[in-house]
Structure formats: structure tokens, C-alpha cells
Short mmCIF file of C-alpha atoms in Angstrom, two decimals:
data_model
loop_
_atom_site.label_atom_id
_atom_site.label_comp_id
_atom_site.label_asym_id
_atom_site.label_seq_id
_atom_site.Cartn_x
_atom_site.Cartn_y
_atom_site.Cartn_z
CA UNK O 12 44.24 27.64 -42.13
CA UNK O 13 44.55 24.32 -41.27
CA UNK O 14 44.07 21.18 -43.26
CA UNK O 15 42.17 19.54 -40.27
CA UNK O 16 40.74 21.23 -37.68
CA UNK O 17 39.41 19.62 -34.13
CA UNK O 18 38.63 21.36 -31.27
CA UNK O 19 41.29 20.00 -28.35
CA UNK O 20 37.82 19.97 -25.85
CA UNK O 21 38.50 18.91 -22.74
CA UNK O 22 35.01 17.36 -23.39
CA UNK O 23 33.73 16.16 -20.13
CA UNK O 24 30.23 13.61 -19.95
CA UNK O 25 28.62 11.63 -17.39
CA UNK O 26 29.22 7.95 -18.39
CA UNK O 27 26.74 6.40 -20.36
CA UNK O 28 26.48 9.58 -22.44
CA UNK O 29 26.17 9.71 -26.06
CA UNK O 30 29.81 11.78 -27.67
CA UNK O 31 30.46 13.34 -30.68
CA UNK O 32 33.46 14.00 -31.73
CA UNK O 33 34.27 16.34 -34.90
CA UNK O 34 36.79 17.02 -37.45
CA UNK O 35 36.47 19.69 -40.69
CA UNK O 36 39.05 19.69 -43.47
CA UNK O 37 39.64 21.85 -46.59
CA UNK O 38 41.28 18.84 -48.86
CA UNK O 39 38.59 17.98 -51.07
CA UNK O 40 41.15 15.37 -52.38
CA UNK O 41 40.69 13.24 -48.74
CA UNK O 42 39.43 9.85 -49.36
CA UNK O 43 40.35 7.82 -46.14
CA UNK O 44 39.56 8.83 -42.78
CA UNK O 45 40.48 7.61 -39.58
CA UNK O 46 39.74 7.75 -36.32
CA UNK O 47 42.37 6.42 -33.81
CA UNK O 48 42.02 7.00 -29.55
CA UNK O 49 45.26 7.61 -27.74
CA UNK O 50 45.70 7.06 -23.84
CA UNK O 51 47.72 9.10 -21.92
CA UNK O 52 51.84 8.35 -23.24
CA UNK O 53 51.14 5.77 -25.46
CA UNK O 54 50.83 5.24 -29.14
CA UNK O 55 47.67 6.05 -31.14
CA UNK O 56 45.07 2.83 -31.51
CA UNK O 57 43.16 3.21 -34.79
CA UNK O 58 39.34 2.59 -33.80
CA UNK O 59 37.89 3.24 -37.15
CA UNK O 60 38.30 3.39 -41.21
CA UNK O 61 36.36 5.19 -43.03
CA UNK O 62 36.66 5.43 -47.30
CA UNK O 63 34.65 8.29 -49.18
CA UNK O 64 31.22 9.34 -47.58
CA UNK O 65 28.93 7.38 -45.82
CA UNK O 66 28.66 5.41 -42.10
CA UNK O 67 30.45 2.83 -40.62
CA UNK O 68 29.01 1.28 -37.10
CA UNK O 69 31.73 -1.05 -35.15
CA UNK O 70 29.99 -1.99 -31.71
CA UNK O 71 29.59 1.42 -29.48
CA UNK O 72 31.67 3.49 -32.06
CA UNK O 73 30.00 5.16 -35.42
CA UNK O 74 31.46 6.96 -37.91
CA UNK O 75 30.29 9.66 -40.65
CA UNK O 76 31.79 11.54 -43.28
CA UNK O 77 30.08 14.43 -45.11
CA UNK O 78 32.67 15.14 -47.91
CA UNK O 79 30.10 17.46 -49.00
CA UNK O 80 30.28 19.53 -45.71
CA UNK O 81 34.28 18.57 -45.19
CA UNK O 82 32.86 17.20 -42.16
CA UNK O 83 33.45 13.96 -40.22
CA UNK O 84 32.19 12.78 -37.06
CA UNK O 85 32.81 10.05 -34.77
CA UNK O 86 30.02 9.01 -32.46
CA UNK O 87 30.40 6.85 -29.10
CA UNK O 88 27.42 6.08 -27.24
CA UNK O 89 27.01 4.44 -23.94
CA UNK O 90 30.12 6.21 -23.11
CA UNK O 91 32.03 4.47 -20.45
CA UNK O 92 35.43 5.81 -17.99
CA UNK O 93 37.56 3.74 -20.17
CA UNK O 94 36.72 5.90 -23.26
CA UNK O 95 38.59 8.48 -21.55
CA UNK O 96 41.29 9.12 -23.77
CA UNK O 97 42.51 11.89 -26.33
CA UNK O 98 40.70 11.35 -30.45
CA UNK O 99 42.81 12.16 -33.45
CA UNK O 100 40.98 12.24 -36.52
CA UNK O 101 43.46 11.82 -40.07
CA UNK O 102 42.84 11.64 -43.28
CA UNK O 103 44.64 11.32 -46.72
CA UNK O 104 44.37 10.67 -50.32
CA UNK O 105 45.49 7.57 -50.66
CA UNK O 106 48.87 6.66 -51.46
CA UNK O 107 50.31 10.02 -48.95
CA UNK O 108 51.09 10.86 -45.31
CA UNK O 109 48.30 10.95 -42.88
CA UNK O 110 47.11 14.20 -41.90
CA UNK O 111 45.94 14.66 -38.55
CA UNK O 112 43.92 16.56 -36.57
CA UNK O 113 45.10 18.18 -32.61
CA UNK O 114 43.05 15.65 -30.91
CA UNK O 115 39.99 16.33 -28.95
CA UNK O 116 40.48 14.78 -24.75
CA UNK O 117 37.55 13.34 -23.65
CA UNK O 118 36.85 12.91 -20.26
CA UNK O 119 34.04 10.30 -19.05
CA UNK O 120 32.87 10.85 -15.23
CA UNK O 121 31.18 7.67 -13.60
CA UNK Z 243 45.84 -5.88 -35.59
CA UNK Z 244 48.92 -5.90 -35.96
CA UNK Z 245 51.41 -4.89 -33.35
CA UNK Z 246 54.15 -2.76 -33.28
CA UNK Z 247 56.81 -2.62 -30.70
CA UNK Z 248 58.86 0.57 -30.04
CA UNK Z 249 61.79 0.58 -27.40
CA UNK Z 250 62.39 2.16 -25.08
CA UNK Z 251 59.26 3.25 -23.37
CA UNK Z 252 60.86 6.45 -21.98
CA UNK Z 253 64.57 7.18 -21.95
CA UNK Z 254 66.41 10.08 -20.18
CA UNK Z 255 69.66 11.49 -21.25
CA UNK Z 256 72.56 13.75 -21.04
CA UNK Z 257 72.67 16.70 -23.09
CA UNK Z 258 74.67 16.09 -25.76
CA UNK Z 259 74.60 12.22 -25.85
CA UNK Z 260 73.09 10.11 -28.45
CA UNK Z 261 69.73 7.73 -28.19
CA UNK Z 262 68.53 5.44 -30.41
CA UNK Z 263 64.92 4.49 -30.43
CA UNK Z 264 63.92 0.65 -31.86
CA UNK Z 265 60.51 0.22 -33.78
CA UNK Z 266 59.46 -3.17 -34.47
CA UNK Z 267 56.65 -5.11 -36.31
CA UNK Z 268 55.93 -7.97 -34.41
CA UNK Z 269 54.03 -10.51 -36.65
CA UNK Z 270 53.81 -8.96 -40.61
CA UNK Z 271 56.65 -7.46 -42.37
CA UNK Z 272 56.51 -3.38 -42.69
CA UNK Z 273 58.36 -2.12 -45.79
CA UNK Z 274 57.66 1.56 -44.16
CA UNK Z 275 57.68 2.83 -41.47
CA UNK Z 276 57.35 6.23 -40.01
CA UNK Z 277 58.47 8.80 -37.35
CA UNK Z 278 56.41 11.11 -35.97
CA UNK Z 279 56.95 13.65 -32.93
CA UNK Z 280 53.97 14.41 -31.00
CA UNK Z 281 54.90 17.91 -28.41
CA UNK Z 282 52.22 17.85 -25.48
CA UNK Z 283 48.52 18.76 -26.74
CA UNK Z 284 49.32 18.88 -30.25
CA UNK Z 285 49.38 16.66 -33.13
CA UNK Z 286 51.15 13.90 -34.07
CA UNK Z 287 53.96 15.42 -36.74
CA UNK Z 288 55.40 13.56 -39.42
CA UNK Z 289 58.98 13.59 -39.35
CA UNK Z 290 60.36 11.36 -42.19
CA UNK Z 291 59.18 8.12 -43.85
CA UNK Z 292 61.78 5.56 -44.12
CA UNK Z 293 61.41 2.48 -46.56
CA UNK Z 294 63.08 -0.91 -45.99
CA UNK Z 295 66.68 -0.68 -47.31
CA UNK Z 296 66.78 2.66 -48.98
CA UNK Z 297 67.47 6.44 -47.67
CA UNK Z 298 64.56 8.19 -45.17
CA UNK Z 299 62.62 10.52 -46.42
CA UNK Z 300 62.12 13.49 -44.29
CA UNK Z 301 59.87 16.11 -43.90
CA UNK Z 302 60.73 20.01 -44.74
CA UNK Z 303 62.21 21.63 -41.47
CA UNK Z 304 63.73 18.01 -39.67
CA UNK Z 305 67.35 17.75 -39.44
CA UNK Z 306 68.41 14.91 -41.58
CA UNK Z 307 71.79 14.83 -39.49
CA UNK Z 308 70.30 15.32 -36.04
CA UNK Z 309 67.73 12.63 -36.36
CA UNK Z 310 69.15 9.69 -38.20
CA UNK Z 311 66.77 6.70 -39.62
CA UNK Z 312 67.88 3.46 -40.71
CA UNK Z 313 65.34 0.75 -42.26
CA UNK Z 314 67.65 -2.17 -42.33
CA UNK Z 315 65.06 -5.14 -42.14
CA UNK Z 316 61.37 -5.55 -42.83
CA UNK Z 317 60.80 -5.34 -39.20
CA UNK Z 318 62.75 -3.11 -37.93
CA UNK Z 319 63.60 0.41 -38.49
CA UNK Z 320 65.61 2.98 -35.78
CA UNK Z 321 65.64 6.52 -34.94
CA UNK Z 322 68.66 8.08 -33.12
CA UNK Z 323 68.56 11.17 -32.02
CA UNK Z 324 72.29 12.68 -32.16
CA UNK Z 325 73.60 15.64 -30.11
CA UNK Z 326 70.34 15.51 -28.17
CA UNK Z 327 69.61 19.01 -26.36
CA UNK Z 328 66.63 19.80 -24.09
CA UNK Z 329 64.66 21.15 -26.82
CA UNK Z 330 64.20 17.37 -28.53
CA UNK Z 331 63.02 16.47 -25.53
CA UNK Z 332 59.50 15.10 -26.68
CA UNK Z 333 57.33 12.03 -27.40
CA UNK Z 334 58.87 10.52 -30.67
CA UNK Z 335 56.00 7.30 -31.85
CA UNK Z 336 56.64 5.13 -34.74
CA UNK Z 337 53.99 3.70 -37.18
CA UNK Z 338 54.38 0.66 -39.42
CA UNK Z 339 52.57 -0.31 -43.25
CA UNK Z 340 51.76 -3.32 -44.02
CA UNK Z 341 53.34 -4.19 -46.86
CA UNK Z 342 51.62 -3.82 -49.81
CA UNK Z 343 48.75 -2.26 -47.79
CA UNK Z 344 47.34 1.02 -48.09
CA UNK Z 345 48.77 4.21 -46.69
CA UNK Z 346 45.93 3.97 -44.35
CA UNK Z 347 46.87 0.40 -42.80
CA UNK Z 348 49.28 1.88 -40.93
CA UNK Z 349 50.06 0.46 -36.93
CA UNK Z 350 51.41 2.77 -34.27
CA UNK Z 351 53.94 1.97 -31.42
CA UNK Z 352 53.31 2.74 -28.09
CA UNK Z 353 55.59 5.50 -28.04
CA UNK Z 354 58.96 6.34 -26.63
CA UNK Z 355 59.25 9.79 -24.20
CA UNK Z 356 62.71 11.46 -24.32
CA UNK Z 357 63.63 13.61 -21.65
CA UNK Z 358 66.93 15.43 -22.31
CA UNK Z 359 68.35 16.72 -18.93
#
């Protein structure tokens, strides 16, 4: 099994769509997650940070973690052509390498 | 944030030739870095973690000899990929901590796609 799992979609909306995006994990010991958007051959962008449970909000973006569930979610609504892009989640302990997920490609249709 | 610059974009080379890849942090100093190798719809995967000044770390399974890492400066670390053969063809992306930042703050490069022919 994997430490982080994320389905690699494609995951295709209409724009202005509400998206969720998911990640499990089996490392109870996770404390920081990230989300980070990657266009086609270029580097990953982090888009949001995320310590212990709880919600963060940044503009169209929102982000959950459920470290009861080993669940985390990243939520982008009024989903618009540019969000078109791949979504790695990661996550560590602290102090130790990111772990990251496949990616899931998200496709936004105008 | 903070940027980090990673040279070339895309490089193509001869089978058996060396290429050495340049990651830099533009405006803070980065006392590690990383190297990760990213194959096409998978993961990014760590290949070694090298700290300003000292030996790279690397990760179980990566040649130590085939890729070599050198962190000579606190912006600039380089990964050269020696003996290069079709099958390290790949996208090869750096990442840069802020020093004394978390693990977390860490800043990716845009990438640099190697094409072995």
C-alpha cells in the first residue's frame, strides 16, 4: 500500500464548476499537508499549507484535512480553464521528505 | 514566494555524454535543496537531498556515481547526470528550503526535461 493515494482522474468539469480533489494516507505521523498545481512540463506551484486538521480558505481554493479519516481534500470552486493543470497532494512530519501523492489532471471545459 | 530557477529548460543529449542541470534560488538563500525525478503520470520521486557545503544525501536505489550533486553555495546546487543512457531520459525538478524554514517551505523549479537520444 501506498503512503498517499490519489486517484490520477482525468477529472473533466464544465468551467465554473465546483472540484474536489482527494488524497488518503496511512501515516498517522503526517502533520503538514500541501497542495501544489503543476502545468504541463513545469515545476510544481504550492497553492496551499495546511498544519494538523482543520480548513484553510485562500480566495477560490479550500482546503480540509480529516486526520481522523486520513483524508484531505482540496476544494476549487468557480472553476475556471486556467485551473487546468495536474494536483499533487504531500505531506510529512515535519522535519522529513515530502511525500507525495500521483497527482490527479484536471481538465476545465469553457 | 520565492523563486527558484533551474537551467536548462530541456536539454537533449548523446548517449553516453554528461549534463549538468543548474538550480538556483533567486532572492533567499537555500541551505537545501532537493532532486526529484518525476517519469510521465507519476509522482514526483525524491532522489537525494543535498545541503550547502556537505555530501548529498540520496535516496535507497539512486546511483550516487551516475547522478552527481554538488551544493557549493547557498544558492546554488547542480545535478549532472554522468554516462547518460536513454533510460534517464526523464523530467529531473529541483526544490529549494528556506533556510531555517520548515521542511514544508520548500520552492520548486520549473523543471528541466532530458531527452537522451
Amino acid at each position: 500500500q501506498k503512503e498517499v493515494e490519489q486517484d490520477p482522474g482525468p477529472l473533466s468539469v464544465p468551467e465554473g464548476a465546483i472540484v474536489s480533489l482527494n488524497c488518503t494516507y496511512s501515516n498517522s505521523a503526517f502533520q503538514y499537508f500541501m497542495w501544489y498545481r503543476q502545468y504541463s512540463r513545469k515545476g510544481p506551484e504550492l497553492l496551499m499549507y495546511t498544519y494538523s486538521s482543520g480548513n484553510k480558505e485562500d480566495g477560490r481554493f479550500t482546503a480540509q484535512v480529516d486526520k481522523s479519516s486520513k483524508y484531505i481534500s482540496l476544494f476549487i470552486r468557480d472553476s475556471q480553464p486556467s485551473d487546468s493543470a495536474t494536483y499533487l497532494c504531500a505531506m510529512n512530519t515535519g522535519f522529513q521528505k515530502l511525500v507525495f501523492g500521483t497527482g490527479t489532471r484536471l481538465l476545465v471545459s469553457p | 514566494g520565492a523563486v527558484v530557477s533551474q537551467h536548462p529548460s530541456w536539454v537533449i543529449c548523446k548517449s553516453g555524454t554528461s549534463v549538468k542541470i543548474e538550480c538556483r534560488s533567486l532572492d533567499f538563500q537555500a541551505t537545501t535543496m532537493f532532486w526529484y525525478r518525476q517519469f510521465p503520470k507519476q509522482s514526483l520521486m525524491l532522489m537525494a537531498t543535498s545541503n550547502e557545503g556537505s555530501k548529498a544525501t540520496y535516496e535507497q536505489g539512486v546511483e550516487k556515481d551516475k547522478f552527481l550533486i554538488n551544493h557549493a553555495s547557498l544558492t546554488l546546487s547542480t545535478l549532472t547526470v554522468t554516462s547518460a543512457h536513454p533510460e534517464d531520459s526523464s523530467f529531473y525538478i529541483c526544490s529549494a528550503r528556506v533556510q531555517g524554514g520548515l521542511y514544508t517551505e520548500a520552492f520548486f523549479g520549473q523543471g528541466t526535461r532530458l531527452t537522451v537520444v
